[in-house]
């Protein structure tokens, strides 16, 4: 079938849906509250399922050209010794701006209306389908499941980039906090940190982010020390981590949710952006192949709700385990056995 779609949100999920539906002959409008595409951003890991979705959206080769590929990660102790080496299928690390630019390429210029937020009171009745790709605080979600309220995970995340290269993916696990380092470009290192909220409360609130990092990680191994000496407060993104409770459905009548609007999850498995892309391709394919909007949305919900709920659960569990404050020796020993 063909129809008209209004997509609320011009991030990864929203642009992915727009690209898929446009290729299927739909008339698509994206409304995005930001003034334009981001110029800076941290690295995102594209797992095989995400790369398959990008191939289906005809941008897989672009991402391969703009990414760094890795297939293992080291889990370290604060002194730099190895707890375990985790091997995985190849993951392509690409910056958020490069990923969004690739999804935008080939879309008609008028597809995305920048600086165009959507409010609860807006009349959106002209579209056959309204896609909520507007993140964890989604406006569209109120039409699907209004009682779904994000809840705090008890951790705070920091992320950014630093000049210089790194050859491997690593996560260093301490008591109540972790620090991760990945390659992004040949001359850029991507980093992230996650800290238990109660641990942050023990430190003086007037400390700057860099001062706080030196308190928390200053005696950790040299790779982290190099990053700490290169970052500046203005480049650090800080956010309290939230997650959605499992939704009863991702679609209701002509409203449908994708990405964080449907299944916002802890970042510890590195799967949020991946699942958003799989959502996008699955929704576009389901709607294009369906005989009605209702049939297409039912198929999308059936294919995506269960797997994303499972990944969100595992991400939340890993968030708790990796940032545990007690029994870390037992945690590390178990990780060595399981890896």
GROMACS .gro file of C-alpha atoms in nm:
model
  339
    1UNK     CA    1   0.000   0.000   0.000
    2UNK     CA    2   0.091   0.367  -0.029
    3UNK     CA    3  -0.011   0.654   0.194
    4UNK     CA    4   0.099   0.959   0.388
    5UNK     CA    5   0.313   0.946   0.701
    6UNK     CA    6   0.396   1.213   0.954
    7UNK     CA    7   0.711   1.123   1.147
    8UNK     CA    8   0.765   1.307   1.473
    9UNK     CA    9   1.139   1.317   1.536
   10UNK     CA   10   1.429   1.343   1.293
   11UNK     CA   11   1.680   1.123   1.474
   12UNK     CA   12   1.804   0.778   1.377
   13UNK     CA   13   1.466   0.603   1.402
   14UNK     CA   14   1.271   0.884   1.236
   15UNK     CA   15   1.505   0.928   0.940
   16UNK     CA   16   1.528   0.551   0.898
   17UNK     CA   17   1.148   0.524   0.872
   18UNK     CA   18   1.138   0.823   0.637
   19UNK     CA   19   1.395   0.667   0.409
   20UNK     CA   20   1.221   0.329   0.404
   21UNK     CA   21   0.874   0.468   0.340
   22UNK     CA   22   0.996   0.714   0.076
   23UNK     CA   23   1.160   0.426  -0.113
   24UNK     CA   24   0.827   0.241  -0.093
   25UNK     CA   25   0.638   0.525  -0.258
   26UNK     CA   26   0.490   0.691   0.050
   27UNK     CA   27   0.451   1.065   0.096
   28UNK     CA   28   0.657   1.145   0.406
   29UNK     CA   29   0.694   1.450   0.629
   30UNK     CA   30   0.936   1.460   0.924
   31UNK     CA   31   0.901   1.722   1.197
   32UNK     CA   32   1.211   1.772   1.410
   33UNK     CA   33   1.245   2.021   1.696
   34UNK     CA   34   1.621   2.075   1.645
   35UNK     CA   35   1.738   2.351   1.415
   36UNK     CA   36   1.933   2.109   1.195
   37UNK     CA   37   2.140   1.792   1.187
   38UNK     CA   38   2.403   1.760   1.463
   39UNK     CA   39   2.761   1.854   1.379
   40UNK     CA   40   2.921   1.668   1.668
   41UNK     CA   41   2.845   1.342   1.843
   42UNK     CA   42   2.984   1.025   1.990
   43UNK     CA   43   3.027   0.683   1.829
   44UNK     CA   44   2.748   0.431   1.789
   45UNK     CA   45   2.809   0.061   1.739
   46UNK     CA   46   2.626  -0.092   1.444
   47UNK     CA   47   2.573  -0.465   1.510
   48UNK     CA   48   2.500  -0.706   1.221
   49UNK     CA   49   2.122  -0.665   1.244
   50UNK     CA   50   2.161  -0.287   1.221
   51UNK     CA   51   2.399  -0.321   0.924
   52UNK     CA   52   2.141  -0.543   0.753
   53UNK     CA   53   1.878  -0.274   0.808
   54UNK     CA   54   2.116  -0.008   0.674
   55UNK     CA   55   2.182  -0.224   0.367
   56UNK     CA   56   1.807  -0.254   0.312
   57UNK     CA   57   1.782   0.125   0.343
   58UNK     CA   58   2.061   0.153   0.082
   59UNK     CA   59   2.319   0.321   0.307
   60UNK     CA   60   2.515   0.021   0.438
   61UNK     CA   61   2.818   0.080   0.214
   62UNK     CA   62   2.829   0.448   0.314
   63UNK     CA   63   2.844   0.348   0.681
   64UNK     CA   64   3.115   0.091   0.616
   65UNK     CA   65   3.325   0.363   0.450
   66UNK     CA   66   3.275   0.603   0.742
   67UNK     CA   67   3.314   0.359   1.031
   68UNK     CA   68   3.575   0.162   1.224
   69UNK     CA   69   3.517  -0.214   1.248
   70UNK     CA   70   3.593  -0.422   1.557
   71UNK     CA   71   3.495  -0.771   1.676
   72UNK     CA   72   3.612  -0.788   2.038
   73UNK     CA   73   3.617  -0.583   2.356
   74UNK     CA   74   3.828  -0.604   2.672
   75UNK     CA   75   3.672  -0.576   3.017
   76UNK     CA   76   3.941  -0.433   3.248
   77UNK     CA   77   4.007  -0.368   3.615
   78UNK     CA   78   4.095  -0.013   3.722
   79UNK     CA   79   4.467  -0.104   3.715
   80UNK     CA   80   4.435  -0.206   3.348
   81UNK     CA   81   4.457  -0.583   3.395
   82UNK     CA   82   4.214  -0.789   3.188
   83UNK     CA   83   3.909  -0.944   3.350
   84UNK     CA   84   3.782  -1.094   3.024
   85UNK     CA   85   3.790  -1.052   2.647
   86UNK     CA   86   3.447  -1.057   2.489
   87UNK     CA   87   3.430  -1.160   2.124
   88UNK     CA   88   3.134  -1.070   1.909
   89UNK     CA   89   3.027  -1.042   1.547
   90UNK     CA   90   3.182  -0.743   1.373
   91UNK     CA   91   3.055  -0.408   1.497
   92UNK     CA   92   3.093  -0.091   1.291
   93UNK     CA   93   3.156   0.219   1.505
   94UNK     CA   94   3.025   0.532   1.336
   95UNK     CA   95   2.968   0.883   1.468
   96UNK     CA   96   2.610   0.996   1.515
   97UNK     CA   97   2.649   1.289   1.270
   98UNK     CA   98   2.785   1.058   1.000
   99UNK     CA   99   2.501   0.810   1.052
  100UNK     CA  100   2.232   1.078   1.036
  101UNK     CA  101   2.394   1.239   0.731
  102UNK     CA  102   2.388   0.904   0.551
  103UNK     CA  103   2.018   0.855   0.631
  104UNK     CA  104   1.942   1.205   0.502
  105UNK     CA  105   2.124   1.152   0.174
  106UNK     CA  106   1.880   1.094  -0.109
  107UNK     CA  107   1.571   1.219   0.074
  108UNK     CA  108   1.396   1.514  -0.094
  109UNK     CA  109   1.508   1.840   0.067
  110UNK     CA  110   1.156   1.921   0.184
  111UNK     CA  111   1.113   1.592   0.372
  112UNK     CA  112   1.243   1.723   0.706
  113UNK     CA  113   1.097   2.034   0.865
  114UNK     CA  114   1.365   2.147   1.111
  115UNK     CA  115   1.284   2.360   1.414
  116UNK     CA  116   0.931   2.219   1.404
  117UNK     CA  117   0.833   2.059   1.737
  118UNK     CA  118   0.506   1.873   1.778
  119UNK     CA  119   0.284   1.942   2.081
  120UNK     CA  120   0.004   1.738   2.237
  121UNK     CA  121  -0.253   1.991   2.119
  122UNK     CA  122  -0.144   1.987   1.752
  123UNK     CA  123  -0.392   1.861   1.491
  124UNK     CA  124  -0.220   1.576   1.304
  125UNK     CA  125  -0.532   1.435   1.142
  126UNK     CA  126  -0.414   1.470   0.780
  127UNK     CA  127  -0.168   1.176   0.789
  128UNK     CA  128  -0.258   0.810   0.736
  129UNK     CA  129   0.015   0.711   0.986
  130UNK     CA  130   0.172   0.908   1.270
  131UNK     CA  131   0.511   0.770   1.371
  132UNK     CA  132   0.645   0.854   1.716
  133UNK     CA  133   1.022   0.869   1.676
  134UNK     CA  134   1.050   1.141   1.938
  135UNK     CA  135   1.250   0.970   2.210
  136UNK     CA  136   1.195   0.868   2.568
  137UNK     CA  137   0.975   1.171   2.644
  138UNK     CA  138   0.761   1.103   2.336
  139UNK     CA  139   0.454   1.315   2.270
  140UNK     CA  140   0.310   1.052   2.036
  141UNK     CA  141   0.333   0.780   2.302
  142UNK     CA  142   0.046   0.947   2.488
  143UNK     CA  143  -0.184   0.830   2.206
  144UNK     CA  144  -0.061   0.469   2.237
  145UNK     CA  145  -0.005   0.414   2.608
  146UNK     CA  146  -0.046   0.732   2.816
  147UNK     CA  147   0.042   0.561   3.146
  148UNK     CA  148   0.394   0.463   3.032
  149UNK     CA  149   0.621   0.685   3.242
  150UNK     CA  150   1.003   0.661   3.224
  151UNK     CA  151   1.172   0.551   3.545
  152UNK     CA  152   1.529   0.617   3.668
  153UNK     CA  153   1.786   0.338   3.657
  154UNK     CA  154   1.988   0.482   3.944
  155UNK     CA  155   2.288   0.567   3.727
  156UNK     CA  156   2.418   0.876   3.552
  157UNK     CA  157   2.592   0.858   3.213
  158UNK     CA  158   2.861   1.083   3.068
  159UNK     CA  159   2.996   1.070   2.716
  160UNK     CA  160   3.215   1.259   2.475
  161UNK     CA  161   3.515   1.243   2.246
  162UNK     CA  162   3.884   1.314   2.287
  163UNK     CA  163   4.162   1.376   2.034
  164UNK     CA  164   4.390   1.085   1.953
  165UNK     CA  165   4.340   0.727   1.848
  166UNK     CA  166   4.276   0.403   2.030
  167UNK     CA  167   4.307   0.057   1.885
  168UNK     CA  168   4.055  -0.137   2.090
  169UNK     CA  169   3.719  -0.129   2.261
  170UNK     CA  170   3.749  -0.147   2.637
  171UNK     CA  171   3.530  -0.109   2.943
  172UNK     CA  172   3.688  -0.070   3.283
  173UNK     CA  173   3.472  -0.184   3.574
  174UNK     CA  174   3.526  -0.053   3.925
  175UNK     CA  175   3.305  -0.012   4.229
  176UNK     CA  176   2.993   0.181   4.137
  177UNK     CA  177   3.134   0.310   3.812
  178UNK     CA  178   3.266   0.213   3.470
  179UNK     CA  179   3.466   0.391   3.200
  180UNK     CA  180   3.454   0.290   2.833
  181UNK     CA  181   3.682   0.377   2.543
  182UNK     CA  182   3.626   0.298   2.173
  183UNK     CA  183   3.770   0.417   1.843
  184UNK     CA  184   3.561   0.662   1.642
  185UNK     CA  185   3.788   0.799   1.369
  186UNK     CA  186   4.162   0.749   1.315
  187UNK     CA  187   4.225   1.071   1.509
  188UNK     CA  188   3.933   1.059   1.757
  189UNK     CA  189   3.862   0.851   2.066
  190UNK     CA  190   3.506   0.796   2.185
  191UNK     CA  191   3.457   0.763   2.561
  192UNK     CA  192   3.169   0.705   2.802
  193UNK     CA  193   3.125   0.668   3.176
  194UNK     CA  194   2.845   0.541   3.398
  195UNK     CA  195   2.829   0.614   3.772
  196UNK     CA  196   2.585   0.507   4.044
  197UNK     CA  197   2.378   0.811   4.144
  198UNK     CA  198   2.445   0.758   4.516
  199UNK     CA  199   2.820   0.758   4.449
  200UNK     CA  200   2.792   1.097   4.280
  201UNK     CA  201   2.610   1.229   4.586
  202UNK     CA  202   2.919   1.158   4.795
  203UNK     CA  203   3.117   1.412   4.595
  204UNK     CA  204   3.087   1.788   4.617
  205UNK     CA  205   2.810   1.910   4.383
  206UNK     CA  206   3.008   2.222   4.291
  207UNK     CA  207   3.280   2.017   4.120
  208UNK     CA  208   3.306   2.056   3.744
  209UNK     CA  209   3.269   1.743   3.534
  210UNK     CA  210   3.643   1.717   3.469
  211UNK     CA  211   3.719   1.766   3.839
  212UNK     CA  212   3.464   1.497   3.921
  213UNK     CA  213   3.623   1.258   3.672
  214UNK     CA  214   3.965   1.308   3.826
  215UNK     CA  215   3.813   1.225   4.165
  216UNK     CA  216   3.640   0.913   4.033
  217UNK     CA  217   3.896   0.785   3.780
  218UNK     CA  218   4.219   0.973   3.847
  219UNK     CA  219   4.407   0.666   3.973
  220UNK     CA  220   4.282   0.429   3.701
  221UNK     CA  221   4.502   0.294   3.422
  222UNK     CA  222   4.697   0.509   3.167
  223UNK     CA  223   4.448   0.477   2.879
  224UNK     CA  224   4.185   0.647   3.093
  225UNK     CA  225   4.434   0.903   3.222
  226UNK     CA  226   4.510   1.004   2.862
  227UNK     CA  227   4.141   1.066   2.794
  228UNK     CA  228   4.088   1.256   3.119
  229UNK     CA  229   4.368   1.497   3.035
  230UNK     CA  230   4.220   1.567   2.690
  231UNK     CA  231   3.853   1.635   2.767
  232UNK     CA  232   3.692   1.968   2.851
  233UNK     CA  233   3.371   2.044   3.043
  234UNK     CA  234   3.196   2.198   2.742
  235UNK     CA  235   3.235   1.875   2.542
  236UNK     CA  236   3.079   1.644   2.803
  237UNK     CA  237   2.723   1.519   2.769
  238UNK     CA  238   2.569   1.425   3.105
  239UNK     CA  239   2.230   1.263   3.156
  240UNK     CA  240   2.044   1.070   3.421
  241UNK     CA  241   1.964   0.730   3.272
  242UNK     CA  242   1.598   0.643   3.233
  243UNK     CA  243   1.415   0.344   3.093
  244UNK     CA  244   1.060   0.281   2.982
  245UNK     CA  245   0.849   0.007   3.137
  246UNK     CA  246   0.748  -0.262   2.885
  247UNK     CA  247   0.464  -0.130   2.670
  248UNK     CA  248   0.148  -0.329   2.605
  249UNK     CA  249   0.167  -0.239   2.236
  250UNK     CA  250   0.379  -0.027   2.001
  251UNK     CA  251   0.082   0.071   1.784
  252UNK     CA  252  -0.275   0.189   1.827
  253UNK     CA  253  -0.501   0.275   1.533
  254UNK     CA  254  -0.280   0.499   1.315
  255UNK     CA  255  -0.018   0.583   1.580
  256UNK     CA  256   0.303   0.377   1.605
  257UNK     CA  257   0.621   0.404   1.813
  258UNK     CA  258   0.980   0.336   1.710
  259UNK     CA  259   1.318   0.366   1.880
  260UNK     CA  260   1.341   0.520   2.225
  261UNK     CA  261   0.976   0.624   2.212
  262UNK     CA  262   0.890   0.252   2.220
  263UNK     CA  263   1.171   0.089   2.418
  264UNK     CA  264   1.422   0.336   2.562
  265UNK     CA  265   1.687   0.122   2.731
  266UNK     CA  266   2.009   0.141   2.927
  267UNK     CA  267   2.309   0.197   2.696
  268UNK     CA  268   2.521  -0.086   2.837
  269UNK     CA  269   2.465  -0.335   2.555
  270UNK     CA  270   2.514  -0.064   2.292
  271UNK     CA  271   2.194  -0.164   2.118
  272UNK     CA  272   1.967   0.144   2.133
  273UNK     CA  273   2.060   0.287   1.793
  274UNK     CA  274   2.073  -0.061   1.641
  275UNK     CA  275   1.722  -0.149   1.750
  276UNK     CA  276   1.597   0.189   1.626
  277UNK     CA  277   1.726   0.108   1.278
  278UNK     CA  278   1.572  -0.240   1.281
  279UNK     CA  279   1.244  -0.082   1.395
  280UNK     CA  280   1.262   0.167   1.109
  281UNK     CA  281   1.319  -0.089   0.836
  282UNK     CA  282   1.063  -0.333   0.980
  283UNK     CA  283   0.794  -0.066   1.004
  284UNK     CA  284   0.856   0.065   0.653
  285UNK     CA  285   0.853  -0.286   0.509
  286UNK     CA  286   0.540  -0.385   0.702
  287UNK     CA  287   0.344  -0.079   0.591
  288UNK     CA  288   0.456  -0.101   0.228
  289UNK     CA  289   0.361  -0.469   0.204
  290UNK     CA  290   0.029  -0.442   0.393
  291UNK     CA  291  -0.320  -0.407   0.251
  292UNK     CA  292  -0.413  -0.155   0.522
  293UNK     CA  293  -0.246   0.063   0.783
  294UNK     CA  294  -0.394  -0.149   1.061
  295UNK     CA  295  -0.251  -0.470   0.915
  296UNK     CA  296   0.092  -0.313   0.870
  297UNK     CA  297   0.105  -0.177   1.223
  298UNK     CA  298  -0.008  -0.509   1.369
  299UNK     CA  299   0.270  -0.689   1.184
  300UNK     CA  300   0.531  -0.438   1.300
  301UNK     CA  301   0.415  -0.470   1.662
  302UNK     CA  302   0.422  -0.849   1.644
  303UNK     CA  303   0.775  -0.854   1.501
  304UNK     CA  304   0.941  -0.592   1.721
  305UNK     CA  305   0.779  -0.573   2.065
  306UNK     CA  306   0.901  -0.901   2.211
  307UNK     CA  307   1.267  -0.885   2.097
  308UNK     CA  308   1.314  -0.523   2.201
  309UNK     CA  309   1.160  -0.586   2.543
  310UNK     CA  310   1.410  -0.869   2.593
  311UNK     CA  311   1.707  -0.653   2.492
  312UNK     CA  312   1.587  -0.370   2.718
  313UNK     CA  313   1.569  -0.612   3.011
  314UNK     CA  314   1.921  -0.744   2.948
  315UNK     CA  315   2.054  -0.388   2.913
  316UNK     CA  316   1.903  -0.292   3.247
  317UNK     CA  317   2.056  -0.597   3.415
  318UNK     CA  318   2.400  -0.524   3.271
  319UNK     CA  319   2.370  -0.164   3.387
  320UNK     CA  320   2.322  -0.287   3.743
  321UNK     CA  321   2.593  -0.553   3.731
  322UNK     CA  322   2.866  -0.344   3.568
  323UNK     CA  323   2.819  -0.053   3.811
  324UNK     CA  324   2.774  -0.267   4.124
  325UNK     CA  325   2.926  -0.131   4.444
  326UNK     CA  326   2.940  -0.462   4.631
  327UNK     CA  327   3.060  -0.814   4.553
  328UNK     CA  328   3.272  -0.688   4.261
  329UNK     CA  329   3.523  -0.969   4.303
  330UNK     CA  330   3.249  -1.226   4.259
  331UNK     CA  331   3.112  -1.028   3.964
  332UNK     CA  332   3.452  -1.024   3.791
  333UNK     CA  333   3.510  -1.395   3.855
  334UNK     CA  334   3.172  -1.482   3.707
  335UNK     CA  335   3.242  -1.264   3.403
  336UNK     CA  336   3.568  -1.452   3.341
  337UNK     CA  337   3.378  -1.780   3.339
  338UNK     CA  338   3.099  -1.656   3.110
  339UNK     CA  339   3.310  -1.461   2.858
   0.00000   0.00000   0.00000
